[in-house]
Amino acid sequence: MDGASEQVMSHYTEAYLKLYNRRPKELRPLENGWVLVNGARMRLTELEYLTIQLQREYNQGSEQRRSVVNRLLTW
């Protein structure tokens, strides 16, 4: 496994952990730029895209929570 694969998988794990408060059940490199993620085989580039989606979902949740807190504080 090369450094780029490790980095992509690490970023995915961090995003998954922040969003779901647990680690992915399965995340391991295969050969030629493929990875196995929770039983699904995908290219490393797809995992990068999935990581971005998870980060967006987490950030949207954070914004919503912040909005609720601000409304409660001004109430």
mmCIF file of C-alpha atoms in Angstrom:
data_model
loop_
_atom_site.group_PDB
_atom_site.id
_atom_site.type_symbol
_atom_site.label_atom_id
_atom_site.label_comp_id
_atom_site.label_asym_id
_atom_site.label_seq_id
_atom_site.Cartn_x
_atom_site.Cartn_y
_atom_site.Cartn_z
ATOM 1 C CA MET A 1 0.000 0.000 0.000
ATOM 2 C CA ASP A 2 1.411 3.381 -0.953
ATOM 3 C CA GLY A 3 1.306 6.607 1.037
ATOM 4 C CA ALA A 4 -1.525 8.079 -1.023
ATOM 5 C CA SER A 5 -3.751 5.075 -0.303
ATOM 6 C CA GLU A 6 -2.978 5.296 3.397
ATOM 7 C CA GLN A 7 -3.796 8.991 3.450
ATOM 8 C CA VAL A 8 -7.121 8.578 1.609
ATOM 9 C CA MET A 9 -8.146 5.716 3.890
ATOM 10 C CA SER A 10 -7.128 7.716 6.956
ATOM 11 C CA HIS A 11 -9.192 10.727 5.857
ATOM 12 C CA TYR A 12 -12.174 8.468 5.208
ATOM 13 C CA THR A 13 -11.840 6.878 8.654
ATOM 14 C CA GLU A 14 -11.679 10.313 10.312
ATOM 15 C CA ALA A 15 -14.754 11.569 8.452
ATOM 16 C CA TYR A 16 -16.687 8.359 9.161
ATOM 17 C CA LEU A 17 -15.757 8.506 12.844
ATOM 18 C CA LYS A 18 -16.860 12.137 13.173
ATOM 19 C CA LEU A 19 -20.181 11.495 11.458
ATOM 20 C CA TYR A 20 -21.156 8.106 12.917
ATOM 21 C CA ASN A 21 -19.103 8.010 16.161
ATOM 22 C CA ARG A 22 -17.597 4.667 15.164
ATOM 23 C CA ARG A 23 -15.006 3.291 12.814
ATOM 24 C CA PRO A 24 -15.954 1.689 9.492
ATOM 25 C CA LYS A 25 -16.500 -2.060 9.886
ATOM 26 C CA GLU A 26 -14.129 -2.889 7.082
ATOM 27 C CA LEU A 27 -11.564 -0.784 5.286
ATOM 28 C CA ARG A 28 -8.618 -2.376 3.575
ATOM 29 C CA PRO A 29 -6.552 -1.824 0.466
ATOM 30 C CA LEU A 30 -6.702 -4.197 -2.447
ATOM 31 C CA GLU A 31 -4.420 -3.994 -5.460
ATOM 32 C CA ASN A 32 -4.172 -1.508 -8.319
ATOM 33 C CA GLY A 33 -5.939 1.429 -6.655
ATOM 34 C CA TRP A 34 -8.901 -0.532 -5.275
ATOM 35 C CA VAL A 35 -10.111 -0.630 -1.670
ATOM 36 C CA LEU A 36 -12.713 -2.641 0.217
ATOM 37 C CA VAL A 37 -15.059 -0.469 2.286
ATOM 38 C CA ASN A 38 -17.757 -2.121 4.419
ATOM 39 C CA GLY A 39 -18.030 -4.964 1.933
ATOM 40 C CA ALA A 40 -18.059 -2.738 -1.163
ATOM 41 C CA ARG A 41 -15.161 -2.725 -3.606
ATOM 42 C CA MET A 42 -14.362 0.711 -4.998
ATOM 43 C CA ARG A 43 -11.577 2.688 -6.569
ATOM 44 C CA LEU A 44 -9.472 4.939 -4.390
ATOM 45 C CA THR A 45 -10.823 7.980 -6.257
ATOM 46 C CA GLU A 46 -14.379 6.926 -5.342
ATOM 47 C CA LEU A 47 -13.334 6.686 -1.698
ATOM 48 C CA GLU A 48 -11.973 10.231 -1.895
ATOM 49 C CA TYR A 49 -15.334 11.412 -3.257
ATOM 50 C CA LEU A 50 -17.215 9.478 -0.552
ATOM 51 C CA THR A 51 -15.003 11.101 2.089
ATOM 52 C CA ILE A 52 -15.931 14.557 0.778
ATOM 53 C CA GLN A 53 -19.617 13.594 0.943
ATOM 54 C CA LEU A 54 -19.248 12.449 4.569
ATOM 55 C CA GLN A 55 -17.441 15.674 5.481
ATOM 56 C CA ARG A 56 -20.223 17.748 3.884
ATOM 57 C CA GLU A 57 -22.879 15.790 5.739
ATOM 58 C CA TYR A 58 -21.032 16.300 9.025
ATOM 59 C CA ASN A 59 -20.601 20.028 8.384
ATOM 60 C CA GLN A 60 -24.297 20.440 7.550
ATOM 61 C CA GLY A 61 -25.205 18.739 10.829
ATOM 62 C CA SER A 62 -22.824 21.023 12.704
ATOM 63 C CA GLU A 63 -24.370 24.099 11.089
ATOM 64 C CA GLN A 64 -27.868 22.933 12.020
ATOM 65 C CA ARG A 65 -26.861 22.290 15.645
ATOM 66 C CA ARG A 66 -25.146 25.677 15.819
ATOM 67 C CA SER A 67 -28.280 27.337 14.449
ATOM 68 C CA VAL A 68 -30.460 25.664 17.073
ATOM 69 C CA VAL A 69 -28.099 26.686 19.880
ATOM 70 C CA ASN A 70 -27.992 30.285 18.642
ATOM 71 C CA ARG A 71 -31.795 30.431 18.497
ATOM 72 C CA LEU A 72 -32.017 29.087 22.037
ATOM 73 C CA LEU A 73 -29.465 31.610 23.261
ATOM 74 C CA THR A 74 -31.344 34.538 21.750
ATOM 75 C CA TRP A 75 -34.676 33.317 23.075
#
